[in-house]
Coordinates of C-alpha atoms in Angstrom, one line a residue:
X634 CA 18.1 -0.9 12.2
X635 CA 14.6 0.1 11.4
X636 CA 13.5 3.6 11.0
X637 CA 10.3 4.9 10.3
X638 CA 9.9 7.9 7.5
X639 CA 6.8 9.7 8.0
X640 CA 6.6 13.4 6.8
X641 CA 3.6 15.6 5.1
X642 CA 4.7 17.2 1.8
X643 CA 6.9 20.1 1.7
X644 CA 4.8 21.9 -0.4
X645 CA 5.9 23.5 -3.6
X646 CA 9.1 21.2 -3.2
X647 CA 8.4 17.7 -2.2
X648 CA 5.0 15.4 -2.1
X649 CA 5.1 13.2 1.4
X650 CA 6.1 10.2 -0.7
X651 CA 9.0 11.8 -2.2
X652 CA 10.0 13.6 1.3
X653 CA 10.1 10.0 3.0
X654 CA 12.1 8.6 -0.1
X655 CA 14.7 11.3 0.3
X656 CA 14.9 10.7 4.1
X657 CA 15.5 7.2 3.7
X658 CA 18.2 7.9 1.3
X659 CA 19.8 10.2 3.7
X660 CA 19.8 7.5 6.1
X661 CA 21.1 4.6 4.0
X662 CA 24.1 6.6 3.1
X663 CA 25.0 6.1 6.6
X664 CA 23.5 2.7 7.6
X665 CA 23.5 1.0 4.1
X666 CA 21.3 -2.2 5.7
X667 CA 18.7 0.0 7.3
X668 CA 15.1 -1.0 7.2
X669 CA 13.5 2.2 6.2
X670 CA 9.4 2.2 6.5
X671 CA 8.3 5.0 4.2
X672 CA 4.7 6.0 5.4
X673 CA 3.7 9.5 3.7
X674 CA 1.5 11.6 5.9
X675 CA -1.1 14.2 5.3
X676 CA -3.3 16.4 7.7
X677 CA -6.2 17.0 5.7
X678 CA -4.3 19.1 2.4
X679 CA -2.0 17.9 -0.3
X680 CA -1.6 14.0 -0.1
X681 CA -4.6 13.1 2.2
X682 CA -6.3 11.0 -0.1
X683 CA -3.5 9.2 -1.5
X684 CA -2.2 8.3 2.3
X685 CA -5.5 6.9 3.4
X686 CA -6.2 5.2 0.3
X687 CA -2.5 3.6 0.3
X688 CA -3.2 2.7 4.0
X689 CA -6.6 1.3 3.7
X690 CA -5.9 0.0 0.2
X691 CA -8.7 0.8 -2.6
X692 CA -8.6 2.7 -5.9
X693 CA -8.7 6.1 -6.9
X694 CA -12.0 7.0 -9.0
X695 CA -11.7 10.0 -11.2
X696 CA -14.5 12.5 -11.9
X697 CA -15.0 15.8 -13.7
X698 CA -15.7 18.8 -11.9
X699 CA -14.7 22.6 -12.2
X700 CA -12.0 24.7 -10.0
X701 CA -12.4 27.4 -7.6
X702 CA -12.5 30.0 -10.7
X703 CA -15.0 27.6 -12.6
X704 CA -12.8 26.2 -15.1
X705 CA -13.7 22.5 -16.0
X706 CA -11.0 19.9 -14.8
X707 CA -10.3 16.6 -13.9
X708 CA -10.3 15.5 -10.8
X709 CA -10.5 12.3 -8.3
X710 CA -11.5 10.7 -5.2
X711 CA -10.1 7.8 -3.2
X712 CA -12.6 4.8 -2.9
X713 CA -12.5 2.1 -0.1
X714 CA -15.0 -0.5 -1.6
X715 CA -15.3 -2.5 1.5
X716 CA -16.0 0.6 3.7
X717 CA -18.3 2.1 1.1
X718 CA -15.8 5.1 2.1
X719 CA -15.1 7.8 -0.1
X720 CA -12.1 10.2 0.8
X721 CA -11.8 13.4 -0.8
X722 CA -9.4 16.5 -0.5
X723 CA -11.3 19.8 -0.8
X724 CA -8.0 21.2 -2.7
X725 CA -9.2 18.9 -5.6
X726 CA -12.2 20.8 -6.4
X727 CA -11.5 24.3 -5.1
X728 CA -7.5 24.4 -4.8
X729 CA -5.5 27.5 -4.3
X730 CA -2.9 25.8 -6.5
X731 CA -4.9 25.0 -9.4
X732 CA -5.1 29.0 -10.1
X733 CA -2.9 31.4 -11.6
X734 CA -1.9 34.3 -9.0
X735 CA -4.1 36.7 -11.2
X736 CA -7.5 34.1 -10.8
X737 CA -6.8 34.2 -6.9
X738 CA -9.9 36.3 -5.6
X739 CA -11.9 34.8 -2.6
X740 CA -14.3 37.4 -3.4
X741 CA -15.6 35.5 -6.2
X742 CA -13.9 31.8 -6.2
X743 CA -16.3 29.3 -5.4
X744 CA -16.4 25.6 -3.9
X745 CA -18.9 24.5 -6.2
X746 CA -16.3 21.6 -7.4
X747 CA -16.4 20.2 -4.1
X748 CA -20.1 19.8 -4.6
X749 CA -19.3 18.3 -7.7
X750 CA -17.1 15.8 -5.8
X751 CA -19.3 15.0 -3.2
X752 CA -22.3 14.0 -5.3
X753 CA -20.1 11.8 -7.4
X754 CA -18.8 10.0 -4.4
X755 CA -22.5 9.5 -3.5
X756 CA -23.3 8.4 -7.0
X757 CA -20.7 5.8 -6.6
X758 CA -22.2 4.2 -3.5
X759 CA -20.5 6.2 -0.8
X760 CA -22.3 6.3 2.9
X761 CA -19.0 7.5 4.6
X762 CA -16.8 10.5 3.5
X763 CA -13.4 11.4 4.8
X764 CA -12.9 14.9 3.7
X765 CA -9.7 16.8 3.8
X766 CA -10.1 20.4 4.7
X767 CA -7.0 22.1 3.2
X768 CA -5.3 23.9 0.5
X769 CA -8.6 25.9 -0.7
X770 CA -8.6 28.8 -2.9
X771 CA -12.3 29.8 -1.4
X772 CA -13.8 31.8 1.4
X773 CA -17.3 31.1 0.6
X774 CA -18.4 28.9 3.7
X775 CA -19.3 26.2 1.4
X776 CA -22.1 27.9 -0.3
X777 CA -21.0 26.9 -3.6
X778 CA -20.6 23.4 -2.2
X779 CA -24.2 23.1 -0.9
X780 CA -25.7 25.0 -4.2
X781 CA -24.3 21.8 -6.3
X782 CA -26.1 19.5 -3.3
X783 CA -29.4 20.9 -4.0
X784 CA -29.5 24.2 -1.5
X785 CA -30.5 27.4 -2.7
X786 CA -29.2 30.5 -1.4
X787 CA -31.3 33.4 -2.0
X788 CA -31.3 37.3 -1.6
X789 CA -34.0 39.8 -0.4
X790 CA -36.1 39.2 -4.0
X791 CA -35.9 35.2 -3.4
X792 CA -33.2 35.1 -6.2
X793 CA -30.2 32.7 -6.3
X794 CA -26.9 34.8 -5.1
X795 CA -24.1 34.9 -7.5
X796 CA -20.8 32.5 -6.8
X797 CA -18.3 33.5 -4.3
X798 CA -17.9 34.9 -0.4
X799 CA -18.6 38.4 -1.2
X800 CA -22.2 37.9 -2.6
X801 CA -23.1 35.9 1.0
X802 CA -23.2 39.7 2.4
X803 CA -26.8 39.7 0.6
X804 CA -27.9 36.5 1.8
X805 CA -31.5 36.7 3.0
X806 CA -32.9 32.9 3.5
X807 CA -32.4 29.1 2.1
X808 CA -34.4 26.8 0.4
X809 CA -33.6 23.2 1.4
X810 CA -36.3 21.7 -0.4
X811 CA -33.9 20.5 -3.3
X812 CA -31.0 19.3 -0.7
X813 CA -29.9 15.7 -1.5
X814 CA -31.1 13.6 0.8
X815 CA -28.1 11.1 1.0
X816 CA -26.0 13.6 2.5
X817 CA -28.0 13.2 5.4
X818 CA -27.5 9.5 5.6
X819 CA -23.6 9.6 5.6
X820 CA -21.2 9.6 8.1
X821 CA -18.8 12.3 7.3
X822 CA -15.3 13.0 9.2
X823 CA -13.4 16.3 8.5
X824 CA -9.7 16.0 8.7
X825 CA -8.8 19.5 9.7
X826 CA -5.5 20.8 11.2
X827 CA -6.5 24.0 12.5
X828 CA -9.1 25.3 15.4
X829 CA -9.8 28.9 14.0
X830 CA -13.4 30.0 14.3
X831 CA -15.3 31.3 11.4
X832 CA -15.2 35.3 12.2
X833 CA -13.0 37.8 13.8
X834 CA -9.1 38.3 13.8
X835 CA -8.8 34.5 14.2
X836 CA -11.4 33.7 11.6
X837 CA -11.4 32.1 8.2
X838 CA -11.1 35.8 6.3
X839 CA -8.6 37.6 8.4
X840 CA -5.9 34.4 8.7
X841 CA -6.3 32.5 5.3
X842 CA -7.7 35.4 3.0
X843 CA -4.6 37.3 2.3
X844 CA -2.9 33.8 1.1
X845 CA -6.1 33.6 -0.6
X846 CA -5.4 37.1 -2.5
X847 CA -7.7 39.1 -0.2
X848 CA -6.3 42.7 0.4
X849 CA -7.1 44.1 4.0
X850 CA -10.7 45.9 2.2
X851 CA -11.2 42.5 0.7
X852 CA -11.1 40.7 4.1
X853 CA -13.2 43.1 6.1
X854 CA -15.8 42.6 3.1
X855 CA -15.4 38.8 3.0
X856 CA -16.0 38.6 7.1
X857 CA -18.7 40.7 6.8
X858 CA -20.1 38.4 4.4
X859 CA -19.5 35.3 6.5
X860 CA -21.3 36.9 9.6
X861 CA -24.2 37.5 7.5
X862 CA -23.9 33.6 6.1
X863 CA -23.5 32.6 9.9
X864 CA -27.0 34.8 10.9
X865 CA -28.8 33.3 8.3
X866 CA -27.8 29.6 8.3
X867 CA -27.7 29.1 12.2
X868 CA -31.2 30.7 12.6
X869 CA -32.8 28.8 9.7
X870 CA -31.0 25.5 10.9
X871 CA -31.4 25.8 14.7
X872 CA -27.2 25.3 14.7
X873 CA -24.6 27.6 16.4
X874 CA -21.5 26.8 14.5
X875 CA -19.7 30.1 14.0
X876 CA -17.6 29.8 17.1
X877 CA -16.7 26.2 16.8
X878 CA -13.3 25.2 16.6
X879 CA -12.4 24.3 13.1
X880 CA -15.3 26.2 11.7
X881 CA -13.0 28.6 9.9
X882 CA -11.3 26.0 8.1
X883 CA -11.0 25.8 4.2
X884 CA -12.8 29.2 4.0
X885 CA -15.6 28.4 6.4
X886 CA -16.0 24.9 4.8
X887 CA -15.9 23.5 8.2
X888 CA -18.7 25.8 9.3
X889 CA -20.9 24.6 6.4
X890 CA -20.6 21.0 7.1
X891 CA -21.0 21.4 10.6
X892 CA -24.1 23.3 10.1
X893 CA -25.6 21.1 7.1
X894 CA -24.8 17.6 8.2
X895 CA -24.0 15.5 11.2
X896 CA -20.2 15.8 10.2
X897 CA -17.4 15.7 13.0
X898 CA -13.8 17.2 12.9
X899 CA -11.1 15.5 13.6
X900 CA -7.4 16.2 13.5
X901 CA -6.5 15.3 9.9
X902 CA -2.7 13.9 10.9
X903 CA -4.6 11.7 13.5
X904 CA -7.4 9.9 10.9
X905 CA -4.2 9.7 8.5
X906 CA -2.1 7.9 11.4
X907 CA -4.5 5.6 12.3
X908 CA -5.4 4.2 8.6
X909 CA -2.0 3.5 7.9
X910 CA -1.3 1.8 11.3
X911 CA 1.5 4.5 12.3
X912 CA 1.5 3.6 15.7
X913 CA 2.3 -0.1 15.5
X914 CA 5.3 0.8 13.0
X915 CA 6.7 3.0 15.5
X916 CA 6.5 0.3 18.1
X917 CA 8.8 -1.7 16.3
X918 CA 10.9 1.3 15.2
X919 CA 14.7 2.2 16.4
X920 CA 14.1 5.9 15.0
X921 CA 11.5 8.0 13.7
X922 CA 11.6 10.9 11.2
X923 CA 9.1 13.1 10.3
X924 CA 8.9 16.9 8.7
X925 CA 7.1 19.5 6.7
X926 CA 7.9 22.6 4.9
X927 CA 7.3 25.1 7.6
X928 CA 7.7 24.2 11.3
X929 CA 6.6 26.9 13.8
X930 CA 4.3 27.6 16.4
X931 CA 1.2 26.4 14.7
X932 CA 2.6 22.8 14.2
X933 CA 1.4 21.3 17.5
X934 CA -2.2 22.5 16.9
X935 CA -2.6 19.6 14.7
X936 CA 0.1 19.3 12.1
X937 CA 1.7 16.2 10.8
X938 CA 5.0 16.7 12.7
X939 CA 3.1 17.1 15.7
X940 CA 0.9 14.1 15.6
X941 CA 3.7 11.8 14.4
X942 CA 6.3 13.1 17.2
X943 CA 3.6 13.0 20.3
X944 CA 3.0 9.3 19.2
X945 CA 6.7 8.2 19.2
X946 CA 7.2 10.1 22.1
X947 CA 4.3 8.3 23.7
X948 CA 6.0 5.1 22.8
X949 CA 9.5 6.4 23.8
X950 CA 11.2 6.1 20.6
X951 CA 13.4 9.1 19.5
X952 CA 12.1 11.4 16.8
X953 CA 13.5 13.9 14.7
X954 CA 11.6 16.9 13.1
X955 CA 12.8 18.1 9.9
X956 CA 11.7 21.8 8.6
X957 CA 12.1 23.6 5.3
X958 CA 11.5 26.8 7.6
X959 CA 11.9 26.4 11.5
X960 CA 10.7 29.2 13.5
X961 CA 11.0 29.6 17.3
X962 CA 9.1 29.4 19.5
X963 CA 7.9 25.9 18.7
X964 CA 5.6 25.2 22.1
X965 CA 4.9 21.9 22.9
X966 CA 6.7 20.2 20.0
X967 CA 9.7 21.1 21.8
X968 CA 8.5 18.7 24.8
X969 CA 8.1 15.6 22.4
X970 CA 10.6 16.0 19.7
X971 CA 14.2 14.8 20.3
X972 CA 15.2 17.2 17.8
X973 CA 13.9 20.0 15.2
X974 CA 16.1 20.1 12.2
X975 CA 16.0 23.3 10.0
X976 CA 17.3 21.2 6.2
X977 CA 18.3 24.9 4.6
X978 CA 22.0 25.0 5.4
X979 CA 22.6 28.9 4.7
X980 CA 21.2 31.8 3.3
X981 CA 19.3 31.6 0.1
X982 CA 16.3 32.8 -1.9
X983 CA 12.4 31.2 -1.5
X984 CA 13.2 29.7 -4.7
X985 CA 16.3 28.1 -4.3
X986 CA 15.6 26.5 -1.1
X987 CA 12.3 24.9 -2.9
X988 CA 14.5 23.6 -5.8
X989 CA 17.4 22.5 -3.1
X990 CA 15.0 21.0 -1.0
X991 CA 15.5 17.2 -2.0
X992 CA 18.9 17.0 -1.5
X993 CA 18.9 19.4 1.6
X994 CA 16.4 16.7 3.3
X995 CA 18.6 14.1 2.3
X996 CA 21.6 15.4 3.6
X997 CA 19.9 16.5 6.9
X998 CA 18.7 12.9 7.3
X999 CA 22.3 11.6 7.0
X1000 CA 23.4 14.2 9.6
X1001 CA 20.9 12.9 12.1
X1002 CA 22.0 9.3 11.4
X1003 CA 25.5 10.0 12.1
X1004 CA 24.6 12.1 15.4
X1005 CA 22.2 9.6 16.7
X1006 CA 23.1 6.4 15.1
X1007 CA 26.6 6.5 14.9
X1008 CA 28.1 4.8 18.0
X1009 CA 25.0 2.6 18.1
X1010 CA 25.8 1.5 14.5
X1011 CA 29.3 1.0 14.7
X1012 CA 29.2 -1.1 17.8
X1013 CA 26.4 -3.1 16.6
X1014 CA 27.6 -3.9 13.1
X1015 CA 29.3 -7.6 12.7
X1016 CA 29.3 -9.8 9.9
X1017 CA 26.3 -11.6 10.8
X1018 CA 24.1 -8.6 10.6
X1019 CA 25.1 -7.8 7.2
X1020 CA 26.2 -4.4 7.7
X1021 CA 30.0 -3.3 7.3
X1022 CA 32.1 -3.4 10.5
X1023 CA 34.3 -0.8 9.6
X1024 CA 34.3 2.5 7.5
X1025 CA 30.4 2.9 8.1
X1026 CA 31.0 6.6 8.7
X1027 CA 32.5 7.1 5.3
X1028 CA 29.6 5.4 3.8

């Protein structure tokens, strides 16, 4: 019995590796001899660097940068030397999780730390960058990042703008004379799990600003500031980026990379799947299990469970999606997943659900094993297989 366990993280409850391990534990409760292949996944946010580094081999390179609030911190990027590839999570340089709730203010937070990570990767010899656009605390369209890489964002008096998304409302011009030329020579892939444009009701400010600390009036200010950024940057660089799918990712960092570099946006989960050889692992599996903290109508827009389920379905393998929270409708996910299973067993608070997540996931995986593998396992078990013939259902 071969089972592929390929979940994303269950945010604030389990890392992707922890989730995969707990799924495997549940399977082995029913099938003790099952071969469980744990393949932690990511779609651009938490765990993206480690998933690719583990899949391709390589090392982790520590470096110093500031967080979104400007506080010095230790961070790191993944390094795959034979490919001259650096793997960077935006969240490592401007992550929401690194800020206390009182610090979450997209009017002033900056992506400067991401620029420091990119510069460190270039100094290390990177000629290719894979950048995960997830988990940011910023809404500055990458202005802080590009300032670290040599671009000056100027007001009407030719002065450099202060940090933060709100300051972009005063943007009048760019000074590109100091732009690091190595950036233009890099091949850049942006791992993105959203298709939001930069502006409007589906844009960066309206959709993601509130979770970063923006109130309704802040959202209006930030959207206007990003519109100003788009006016100046698009005219200066002769590139239209505001309406590109994914431009609104990571507070406009998607638009920034599309405007200032030759980067291309790719579904992050697909990028990770290719790096770890997921298709080949699934091809030889009897069952595929995936999941993440929340499964809903957005999941089929490039999230990890969608990528794994679609791949398994295409290879004719049963696939079950676990969710810390499951909300209908599930859209296209329902057409490729054998089942979608909420792991919470009854009413509880969010804090209780997060704390019980590992145990709930293990129990849910055991239940799925009993339901999907029960008759097959009992019929197939014999002494030569190393699995027990009787008592399987009580393991």
